[in-house]
GROMACS .gro file of C-alpha atoms in nm:
model
  421
    1MET     CA    1   2.446   0.147   2.073
    2ALA     CA    2   2.711   0.397   2.100
    3ASP     CA    3   2.693   0.671   2.374
    4ARG     CA    4   2.708   0.947   2.119
    5TYR     CA    5   2.372   0.808   1.956
    6ASP     CA    6   2.034   0.894   2.086
    7ALA     CA    7   1.911   0.563   1.914
    8ASP     CA    8   2.055   0.325   1.652
    9VAL     CA    9   1.805   0.458   1.402
   10ILE     CA   10   1.601   0.769   1.351
   11ILE     CA   11   1.278   0.741   1.146
   12ALA     CA   12   1.120   1.061   1.006
   13GLY     CA   13   0.752   0.969   0.969
   14ALA     CA   14   0.539   0.741   1.201
   15GLY     CA   15   0.291   0.634   0.950
   16MET     CA   16   0.223   0.260   0.858
   17ALA     CA   17   0.568   0.211   0.695
   18GLY     CA   18   0.758   0.388   0.931
   19ALA     CA   19   0.597   0.231   1.244
   20THR     CA   20   0.654  -0.120   1.094
   21LEU     CA   21   1.008  -0.052   1.030
   22ALA     CA   22   1.056   0.045   1.400
   23LEU     CA   23   0.881  -0.267   1.521
   24ALA     CA   24   1.078  -0.481   1.282
   25LEU     CA   25   1.404  -0.318   1.408
   26ALA     CA   26   1.286  -0.365   1.773
   27SER     CA   27   1.220  -0.757   1.686
   28GLY     CA   28   1.601  -0.768   1.599
   29GLY     CA   29   1.714  -0.580   1.913
   30LEU     CA   30   1.776  -0.221   1.758
   31SER     CA   31   1.635   0.084   1.920
   32SER     CA   32   1.474   0.393   1.709
   33ILE     CA   33   1.331   0.718   1.763
   34LEU     CA   34   1.006   0.786   1.537
   35ILE     CA   35   0.931   1.159   1.462
   36ASP     CA   36   0.595   1.259   1.300
   37PRO     CA   37   0.423   1.603   1.284
   38GLN     CA   38   0.079   1.460   1.397
   39PRO     CA   39   0.015   1.330   1.727
   40PHE     CA   40  -0.061   0.941   1.739
   41GLU     CA   41  -0.411   1.007   1.848
   42ALA     CA   42  -0.490   1.229   1.561
   43GLN     CA   43  -0.389   0.961   1.319
   44LEU     CA   44  -0.648   0.737   1.471
   45ALA     CA   45  -0.958   0.963   1.401
   46PRO     CA   46  -1.189   0.818   1.110
   47THR     CA   47  -1.146   1.176   0.939
   48PHE     CA   48  -0.761   1.159   0.924
   49ASP     CA   49  -0.758   0.884   0.675
   50GLY     CA   50  -1.069   0.746   0.522
   51ARG     CA   51  -0.884   0.476   0.297
   52SER     CA   52  -0.853   0.123   0.317
   53SER     CA   53  -0.558  -0.086   0.184
   54ALA     CA   54  -0.515  -0.410   0.012
   55ILE     CA   55  -0.265  -0.588   0.212
   56ALA     CA   56  -0.070  -0.889   0.054
   57PHE     CA   57  -0.057  -1.202   0.259
   58ALA     CA   58   0.315  -1.192   0.273
   59SER     CA   59   0.284  -0.829   0.423
   60PHE     CA   60   0.039  -0.972   0.677
   61ARG     CA   61   0.287  -1.237   0.766
   62GLN     CA   62   0.532  -0.952   0.863
   63TRP     CA   63   0.283  -0.806   1.103
   64LYS     CA   64   0.206  -1.123   1.247
   65THR     CA   65   0.596  -1.202   1.304
   66ILE     CA   66   0.648  -0.858   1.479
   67GLY     CA   67   0.338  -0.882   1.717
   68VAL     CA   68   0.076  -0.664   1.554
   69GLY     CA   69  -0.126  -0.951   1.357
   70GLU     CA   70  -0.343  -1.054   1.664
   71ALA     CA   71  -0.474  -0.675   1.704
   72LEU     CA   72  -0.526  -0.650   1.336
   73GLU     CA   73  -0.702  -1.001   1.253
   74PRO     CA   74  -1.052  -0.877   1.386
   75HIS     CA   75  -1.054  -0.602   1.137
   76ALA     CA   76  -0.913  -0.782   0.848
   77GLN     CA   77  -1.133  -0.907   0.560
   78ARG     CA   78  -1.010  -1.197   0.373
   79ILE     CA   79  -1.016  -1.154  -0.011
   80GLU     CA   80  -1.102  -1.489  -0.143
   81GLN     CA   81  -1.178  -1.390  -0.510
   82ILE     CA   82  -1.072  -1.109  -0.741
   83LEU     CA   83  -1.283  -1.054  -1.059
   84VAL     CA   84  -1.138  -0.805  -1.303
   85THR     CA   85  -1.358  -0.694  -1.579
   86ASP     CA   86  -1.285  -0.450  -1.877
   87GLY     CA   87  -1.508  -0.187  -1.994
   88ARG     CA   88  -1.841  -0.263  -1.816
   89ALA     CA   89  -1.952  -0.089  -1.487
   90PRO     CA   90  -2.113  -0.293  -1.221
   91GLY     CA   91  -2.439  -0.135  -1.297
   92ALA     CA   92  -2.452  -0.261  -1.636
   93GLY     CA   93  -2.522  -0.598  -1.499
   94ARG     CA   94  -2.700  -0.770  -1.194
   95GLY     CA   95  -2.421  -0.964  -1.088
   96PRO     CA   96  -2.113  -1.188  -1.196
   97ALA     CA   97  -2.342  -1.313  -1.476
   98HIS     CA   98  -2.258  -1.000  -1.694
   99LEU     CA   99  -1.890  -1.140  -1.686
  100SER     CA  100  -1.963  -1.347  -1.990
  101HIS     CA  101  -2.027  -1.037  -2.200
  102SER     CA  102  -1.699  -0.853  -2.112
  103ALA     CA  103  -1.323  -0.953  -2.086
  104TYR     CA  104  -1.258  -1.041  -1.746
  105LEU     CA  105  -1.014  -1.227  -1.514
  106ARG     CA  106  -1.110  -1.438  -1.230
  107PHE     CA  107  -0.848  -1.501  -0.942
  108ASP     CA  108  -0.944  -1.769  -0.676
  109ALA     CA  109  -0.740  -1.819  -0.347
  110ALA     CA  110  -0.845  -2.182  -0.371
  111GLU     CA  111  -0.599  -2.218  -0.665
  112ILE     CA  112  -0.284  -2.150  -0.465
  113ALA     CA  113  -0.383  -2.281  -0.119
  114ASP     CA  114  -0.119  -2.548  -0.131
  115ARG     CA  115   0.157  -2.299  -0.204
  116CYS     CA  116   0.033  -2.042   0.027
  117GLU     CA  117  -0.075  -2.233   0.346
  118GLY     CA  118  -0.449  -2.170   0.308
  119GLU     CA  119  -0.376  -1.798   0.302
  120PRO     CA  120  -0.645  -1.553   0.101
  121LEU     CA  121  -0.521  -1.368  -0.186
  122GLY     CA  122  -0.485  -1.077   0.054
  123TYR     CA  123  -0.661  -0.890   0.322
  124MET     CA  124  -0.886  -0.566   0.311
  125LEU     CA  125  -0.812  -0.338   0.634
  126GLU     CA  126  -0.902   0.028   0.702
  127ASN     CA  127  -0.607   0.238   0.735
  128ARG     CA  128  -0.725   0.381   1.084
  129GLN     CA  129  -0.731   0.015   1.218
  130ILE     CA  130  -0.379  -0.070   1.062
  131ARG     CA  131  -0.257   0.281   1.241
  132ALA     CA  132  -0.417   0.189   1.586
  133ALA     CA  133  -0.258  -0.163   1.615
  134LEU     CA  134   0.083  -0.027   1.499
  135SER     CA  135   0.067   0.264   1.740
  136ALA     CA  136  -0.039   0.044   2.035
  137ALA     CA  137   0.254  -0.174   1.960
  138VAL     CA  138   0.506   0.106   1.904
  139VAL     CA  139   0.408   0.287   2.251
  140ALA     CA  140   0.444  -0.038   2.448
  141ASN     CA  141   0.782  -0.118   2.301
  142PRO     CA  142   1.058  -0.007   2.531
  143LEU     CA  143   1.325   0.005   2.237
  144ILE     CA  144   1.096   0.268   2.062
  145GLN     CA  145   1.062   0.637   2.148
  146VAL     CA  146   0.815   0.854   1.996
  147ILE     CA  147   0.836   1.231   1.941
  148ALA     CA  148   0.510   1.364   1.833
  149PRO     CA  149   0.399   1.613   1.729
  150GLN     CA  150   0.717   1.752   1.599
  151SER     CA  151   0.877   1.795   1.260
  152VAL     CA  152   1.213   1.714   1.119
  153THR     CA  153   1.351   2.035   0.957
  154GLY     CA  154   1.692   1.980   0.874
  155LEU     CA  155   1.961   1.692   0.830
  156SER     CA  156   2.316   1.681   0.881
  157VAL     CA  157   2.564   1.407   0.804
  158GLU     CA  158   2.902   1.355   0.962
  159GLY     CA  159   3.166   1.084   0.899
  160GLY     CA  160   3.033   0.879   1.218
  161GLY     CA  161   2.671   0.951   1.235
  162ALA     CA  162   2.384   1.173   1.104
  163SER     CA  163   2.195   1.442   1.325
  164VAL     CA  164   1.835   1.577   1.262
  165THR     CA  165   1.738   1.910   1.379
  166LEU     CA  166   1.355   1.949   1.492
  167GLY     CA  167   1.118   2.211   1.475
  168ASP     CA  168   1.183   2.315   1.821
  169GLY     CA  169   1.555   2.344   1.768
  170LYS     CA  170   1.642   2.023   1.945
  171THR     CA  171   1.926   1.786   1.772
  172LEU     CA  172   1.903   1.423   1.764
  173ARG     CA  173   2.189   1.179   1.641
  174ALA     CA  174   2.202   0.820   1.507
  175ALA     CA  175   2.405   0.583   1.299
  176LEU     CA  176   2.137   0.600   1.050
  177VAL     CA  177   1.823   0.830   0.950
  178VAL     CA  178   1.533   0.695   0.764
  179GLY     CA  179   1.319   0.917   0.556
  180ALA     CA  180   0.949   0.759   0.568
  181GLU     CA  181   0.749   1.087   0.605
  182GLY     CA  182   0.568   1.066   0.253
  183ARG     CA  183   0.611   1.215  -0.096
  184GLY     CA  184   0.727   1.561   0.030
  185SER     CA  185   1.018   1.402   0.236
  186VAL     CA  186   1.250   1.641   0.416
  187ILE     CA  187   1.508   1.393   0.462
  188ARG     CA  188   1.519   1.304   0.098
  189ARG     CA  189   1.546   1.670   0.014
  190GLU     CA  190   1.814   1.738   0.254
  191ALA     CA  191   2.014   1.412   0.131
  192GLY     CA  192   2.009   1.571  -0.211
  193ILE     CA  193   1.817   1.277  -0.376
  194GLY     CA  194   1.596   1.390  -0.662
  195VAL     CA  195   1.290   1.258  -0.767
  196ILE     CA  196   1.123   1.184  -1.111
  197GLY     CA  197   0.758   1.160  -1.173
  198TRP     CA  198   0.436   1.347  -1.305
  199GLY     CA  199   0.075   1.386  -1.232
  200TYR     CA  200  -0.205   1.199  -1.414
  201GLY     CA  201  -0.462   1.487  -1.394
  202GLN     CA  202  -0.698   1.252  -1.190
  203SER     CA  203  -0.806   1.211  -0.840
  204GLY     CA  204  -0.884   0.898  -0.641
  205VAL     CA  205  -1.209   0.899  -0.494
  206VAL     CA  206  -1.284   0.699  -0.193
  207ALA     CA  207  -1.585   0.622   0.007
  208THR     CA  208  -1.697   0.342   0.258
  209VAL     CA  209  -2.055   0.197   0.204
  210LYS     CA  210  -2.266  -0.073   0.370
  211LEU     CA  211  -2.418  -0.337   0.137
  212GLU     CA  212  -2.755  -0.482   0.134
  213ARG     CA  213  -2.614  -0.814   0.000
  214GLY     CA  214  -2.304  -0.993   0.133
  215HIS     CA  215  -1.988  -0.949  -0.084
  216GLU     CA  216  -1.871  -1.309   0.034
  217GLY     CA  217  -1.503  -1.197   0.033
  218VAL     CA  218  -1.504  -1.113  -0.348
  219ALA     CA  219  -1.321  -0.792  -0.463
  220HIS     CA  220  -1.432  -0.652  -0.811
  221GLU     CA  221  -1.207  -0.405  -1.031
  222TYR     CA  222  -1.371  -0.257  -1.340
  223PHE     CA  223  -1.154  -0.088  -1.595
  224LEU     CA  224  -1.352   0.184  -1.739
  225PRO     CA  225  -1.260   0.449  -1.993
  226GLY     CA  226  -1.235   0.729  -1.705
  227GLY     CA  227  -1.019   0.497  -1.495
  228PRO     CA  228  -1.058   0.204  -1.265
  229PHE     CA  229  -1.359   0.148  -1.027
  230ALA     CA  230  -1.303  -0.091  -0.745
  231ILE     CA  231  -1.538  -0.262  -0.504
  232LEU     CA  232  -1.331  -0.381  -0.225
  233PRO     CA  233  -1.460  -0.600   0.070
  234LEU     CA  234  -1.449  -0.489   0.450
  235THR     CA  235  -1.568  -0.636   0.751
  236ASP     CA  236  -1.938  -0.633   0.850
  237ASP     CA  237  -2.062  -0.647   0.486
  238ARG     CA  238  -1.914  -0.306   0.406
  239ALA     CA  239  -1.698  -0.204   0.104
  240SER     CA  240  -1.441   0.029   0.003
  241LEU     CA  241  -1.533   0.206  -0.310
  242VAL     CA  242  -1.217   0.340  -0.489
  243TRP     CA  243  -1.259   0.488  -0.829
  244THR     CA  244  -1.069   0.742  -1.049
  245GLU     CA  245  -1.209   1.077  -1.178
  246LYS     CA  246  -1.067   1.372  -1.368
  247THR     CA  247  -0.945   1.611  -1.102
  248ALA     CA  248  -1.230   1.850  -1.153
  249ARG     CA  249  -1.489   1.604  -1.125
  250GLY     CA  250  -1.325   1.436  -0.813
  251ASP     CA  251  -1.341   1.767  -0.649
  252ALA     CA  252  -1.708   1.828  -0.739
  253LEU     CA  253  -1.787   1.475  -0.597
  254LYS     CA  254  -1.610   1.570  -0.260
  255ALA     CA  255  -1.836   1.871  -0.245
  256ALA     CA  256  -2.149   1.684  -0.339
  257GLY     CA  257  -2.413   1.642  -0.083
  258PRO     CA  258  -2.546   1.286   0.036
  259GLU     CA  259  -2.827   1.273  -0.241
  260ALA     CA  260  -2.610   1.372  -0.527
  261LEU     CA  261  -2.342   1.107  -0.408
  262HIS     CA  262  -2.602   0.828  -0.369
  263ALA     CA  263  -2.733   0.907  -0.727
  264PHE     CA  264  -2.390   0.884  -0.870
  265LEU     CA  265  -2.330   0.548  -0.678
  266HIS     CA  266  -2.636   0.425  -0.792
  267ARG     CA  267  -2.572   0.473  -1.167
  268ARG     CA  268  -2.240   0.295  -1.081
  269PHE     CA  269  -2.381  -0.002  -0.883
  270GLY     CA  270  -2.718  -0.052  -1.031
  271GLU     CA  271  -2.848  -0.353  -0.841
  272PHE     CA  272  -2.545  -0.519  -0.829
  273LEU     CA  273  -2.488  -0.571  -0.468
  274GLY     CA  274  -2.851  -0.436  -0.355
  275LYS     CA  275  -2.883  -0.082  -0.197
  276VAL     CA  276  -2.575   0.089  -0.063
  277GLU     CA  277  -2.553   0.340   0.202
  278VAL     CA  278  -2.246   0.576   0.225
  279VAL     CA  279  -2.094   0.547   0.564
  280GLY     CA  280  -1.877   0.846   0.664
  281PRO     CA  281  -1.711   1.115   0.461
  282THR     CA  282  -1.588   1.109   0.089
  283PHE     CA  283  -1.207   1.145   0.045
  284VAL     CA  284  -1.056   1.277  -0.271
  285TYR     CA  285  -0.670   1.225  -0.328
  286PRO     CA  286  -0.456   1.358  -0.621
  287LEU     CA  287  -0.301   1.084  -0.829
  288SER     CA  288   0.048   1.096  -0.937
  289LEU     CA  289   0.372   0.893  -0.990
  290SER     CA  290   0.694   0.999  -0.787
  291LEU     CA  291   1.039   0.773  -0.788
  292ALA     CA  292   1.338   0.877  -0.578
  293GLU     CA  293   1.636   0.846  -0.788
  294ARG     CA  294   1.816   0.662  -0.520
  295LEU     CA  295   1.709   0.475  -0.205
  296ALA     CA  296   2.031   0.549  -0.016
  297ALA     CA  297   2.298   0.818   0.045
  298PRO     CA  298   2.548   0.852   0.333
  299ARG     CA  299   2.384   0.756   0.645
  300VAL     CA  300   2.037   0.799   0.489
  301ALA     CA  301   1.806   0.554   0.364
  302LEU     CA  302   1.445   0.614   0.206
  303LEU     CA  303   1.114   0.392   0.208
  304GLY     CA  304   0.757   0.405   0.152
  305ASP     CA  305   0.616   0.710  -0.019
  306ALA     CA  306   0.931   0.893   0.026
  307ALA     CA  307   1.087   0.640  -0.207
  308HIS     CA  308   0.793   0.569  -0.434
  309GLY     CA  309   0.448   0.676  -0.484
  310ILE     CA  310   0.250   0.513  -0.741
  311HIS     CA  311  -0.098   0.502  -0.901
  312PRO     CA  312  -0.331   0.278  -0.671
  313ILE     CA  313  -0.463   0.086  -1.004
  314ALA     CA  314  -0.286  -0.221  -0.879
  315GLY     CA  315  -0.335  -0.169  -0.487
  316GLN     CA  316   0.045  -0.230  -0.417
  317GLY     CA  317   0.157   0.122  -0.286
  318LEU     CA  318   0.146   0.034   0.087
  319ASN     CA  319   0.269  -0.307   0.029
  320LEU     CA  320   0.575  -0.172  -0.162
  321GLY     CA  321   0.648   0.023   0.154
  322LEU     CA  322   0.608  -0.265   0.385
  323LYS     CA  323   0.863  -0.479   0.177
  324ASP     CA  324   1.088  -0.189   0.216
  325ALA     CA  325   1.063  -0.195   0.586
  326ALA     CA  326   1.112  -0.583   0.603
  327ALA     CA  327   1.428  -0.566   0.353
  328LEU     CA  328   1.587  -0.248   0.545
  329ALA     CA  329   1.532  -0.419   0.895
  330GLU     CA  330   1.669  -0.758   0.764
  331VAL     CA  331   2.003  -0.570   0.621
  332LEU     CA  332   2.048  -0.352   0.949
  333VAL     CA  333   2.015  -0.622   1.189
  334ASP     CA  334   2.208  -0.873   1.013
  335ALA     CA  335   2.488  -0.589   0.965
  336VAL     CA  336   2.488  -0.516   1.328
  337ARG     CA  337   2.527  -0.885   1.420
  338ALA     CA  338   2.810  -0.899   1.174
  339GLY     CA  339   2.979  -0.624   1.346
  340GLU     CA  340   2.941  -0.349   1.053
  341ASP     CA  341   2.859  -0.005   1.076
  342LEU     CA  342   2.464  -0.011   0.996
  343GLY     CA  343   2.481   0.344   0.851
  344SER     CA  344   2.791   0.301   0.621
  345LEU     CA  345   2.709   0.291   0.240
  346ALA     CA  346   2.845  -0.055   0.183
  347VAL     CA  347   2.543  -0.175   0.423
  348LEU     CA  348   2.292   0.053   0.281
  349ASP     CA  349   2.375  -0.052  -0.090
  350ARG     CA  350   2.258  -0.387   0.004
  351TYR     CA  351   1.932  -0.241   0.081
  352SER     CA  352   1.916  -0.026  -0.220
  353ARG     CA  353   2.000  -0.317  -0.466
  354TRP     CA  354   1.747  -0.533  -0.306
  355ARG     CA  355   1.458  -0.281  -0.348
  356ARG     CA  356   1.546  -0.087  -0.651
  357PHE     CA  357   1.432  -0.314  -0.915
  358ASP     CA  358   1.113  -0.424  -0.746
  359ASN     CA  359   1.018  -0.052  -0.690
  360ALA     CA  360   1.089   0.072  -1.056
  361MET     CA  361   0.922  -0.208  -1.202
  362LEU     CA  362   0.610  -0.196  -1.008
  363ALA     CA  363   0.599   0.183  -1.069
  364ALA     CA  364   0.645   0.129  -1.439
  365SER     CA  365   0.385  -0.117  -1.426
  366ALA     CA  366   0.121   0.074  -1.246
  367ASP     CA  367   0.206   0.354  -1.504
  368ALA     CA  368   0.140   0.142  -1.810
  369PHE     CA  369  -0.187  -0.015  -1.666
  370VAL     CA  370  -0.314   0.348  -1.625
  371ARG     CA  371  -0.229   0.441  -1.981
  372LEU     CA  372  -0.375   0.108  -2.122
  373PHE     CA  373  -0.676   0.059  -1.937
  374SER     CA  374  -0.808   0.439  -1.872
  375ASN     CA  375  -0.924   0.484  -2.231
  376ASP     CA  376  -1.181   0.371  -2.474
  377ASP     CA  377  -0.950   0.319  -2.785
  378PRO     CA  378  -1.102   0.024  -2.980
  379LEU     CA  379  -0.752  -0.133  -3.067
  380LEU     CA  380  -0.649  -0.122  -2.715
  381ARG     CA  381  -0.972  -0.270  -2.582
  382PHE     CA  382  -0.902  -0.552  -2.828
  383VAL     CA  383  -0.552  -0.616  -2.700
  384ARG     CA  384  -0.653  -0.584  -2.344
  385GLY     CA  385  -0.943  -0.840  -2.400
  386ALA     CA  386  -0.725  -1.079  -2.584
  387GLY     CA  387  -0.468  -1.075  -2.319
  388MET     CA  388  -0.704  -1.110  -2.048
  389ALA     CA  389  -0.872  -1.411  -2.236
  390VAL     CA  390  -0.517  -1.574  -2.263
  391ILE     CA  391  -0.435  -1.533  -1.888
  392ASN     CA  392  -0.775  -1.662  -1.791
  393ARG     CA  393  -0.734  -1.978  -1.978
  394ILE     CA  394  -0.365  -2.043  -1.842
  395GLY     CA  395  -0.354  -2.186  -1.496
  396PRO     CA  396   0.026  -2.146  -1.435
  397ALA     CA  397  -0.007  -1.778  -1.554
  398ARG     CA  398  -0.304  -1.690  -1.341
  399ARG     CA  399  -0.133  -1.866  -1.035
  400PHE     CA  400   0.168  -1.649  -1.091
  401PHE     CA  401  -0.020  -1.330  -1.079
  402MET     CA  402  -0.176  -1.423  -0.774
  403GLN     CA  403   0.148  -1.509  -0.622
  404GLU     CA  404   0.281  -1.181  -0.729
  405ALA     CA  405  -0.022  -0.988  -0.596
  406GLY     CA  406   0.032  -1.148  -0.258
  407GLY     CA  407   0.371  -1.068  -0.246
  408ALA     CA  408   0.531  -1.422  -0.250
  409VAL     CA  409   0.737  -1.378  -0.559
  410GLY     CA  410   1.110  -1.311  -0.573
  411ASP     CA  411   1.371  -1.275  -0.312
  412LEU     CA  412   1.161  -1.219   0.004
  413PRO     CA  413   1.295  -1.082   0.317
  414ARG     CA  414   1.262  -1.308   0.617
  415LEU     CA  415   0.976  -1.126   0.775
  416LEU     CA  416   0.772  -1.157   0.458
  417ARG     CA  417   0.819  -1.529   0.463
  418GLY     CA  418   0.691  -1.520   0.813
  419GLU     CA  419   1.023  -1.585   0.998
  420ALA     CA  420   1.165  -1.376   1.275
  421LEU     CA  421   1.503  -1.171   1.234
   0.00000   0.00000   0.00000
């Protein structure tokens, strides 16, 4: 590292994508500074982020390769099957038997076991557990410096490097600055990168429940007229419930007392998985789409929600950010080994070209899914049902969708293949 730099890379945002990037860079010998407005310990509190994330098996390979897999495995629930149903709430039936009366898709990990080394379709992990494992690894790594709580307030780019100004007036300099601080990214704004997107007038409602009956590693997603309703398996026979409501109703559910919320869930669940007990608070998040016009500018790169924010209907938001981290780390480490300037546009364009199409296509697909499935139009219901029936009957198509959801399709970065940088 040149003496004039405080680190090879400055990363604004120490969330899951930013911390993963720092660890990936360190695995290739590059130093970084993580800056975040929240103290690390605050991000580990159960009330900070009540969501759980569906993690593609390729994303989990990356965490294993950079040294956090062992800490995550006790908290990772394998997803062995995914059942997707159109137009029928779980309370409308008493279990999988009701699938025979609805359009549905069934994905089973056993179908791709030979191609994916016995891995499941994916894993469910509580975000707080992910943050805990990543933060422990970050703090223990000598190539990573953490400055938190502190905010980045400004960015300055000169020919040979980039400088960030912190809230306390201090200035730090590196060959590259990465914006990973979410949809309101200061780095993206300071770099003059625009955003396209729109709101859906919807909120995602998230709650964790304890189940009377075991879920057996099966994830359920129901496409209802008001939006998707998902039952996602967690460890200890718990489940993360994620569903979409109009904004006003989502706010009402957040403010509802325990009895009202239990009554609402009983109407949704029926006797599907026995009695359910809400564990912890209910969280409500506004839903929108945002896509950065570019992923790179001179001495600047974007990843995670700073680059793309999509509807959770496909459960791929975090996985997109983890793919960004794997791709950017590989491009930067290879550039340094080849004697290149890792902050040059020639290097950053490789990252941008690698990730731009995948990000745009998944954002467009999620948006199309919202519009196709979040309605009760008879014609669209017929089209949906016919399409799901066709995919359900064609094994190669079904297996392709499973590998796509697992992050194993396309030009994968080495870390997503389980290979070290």
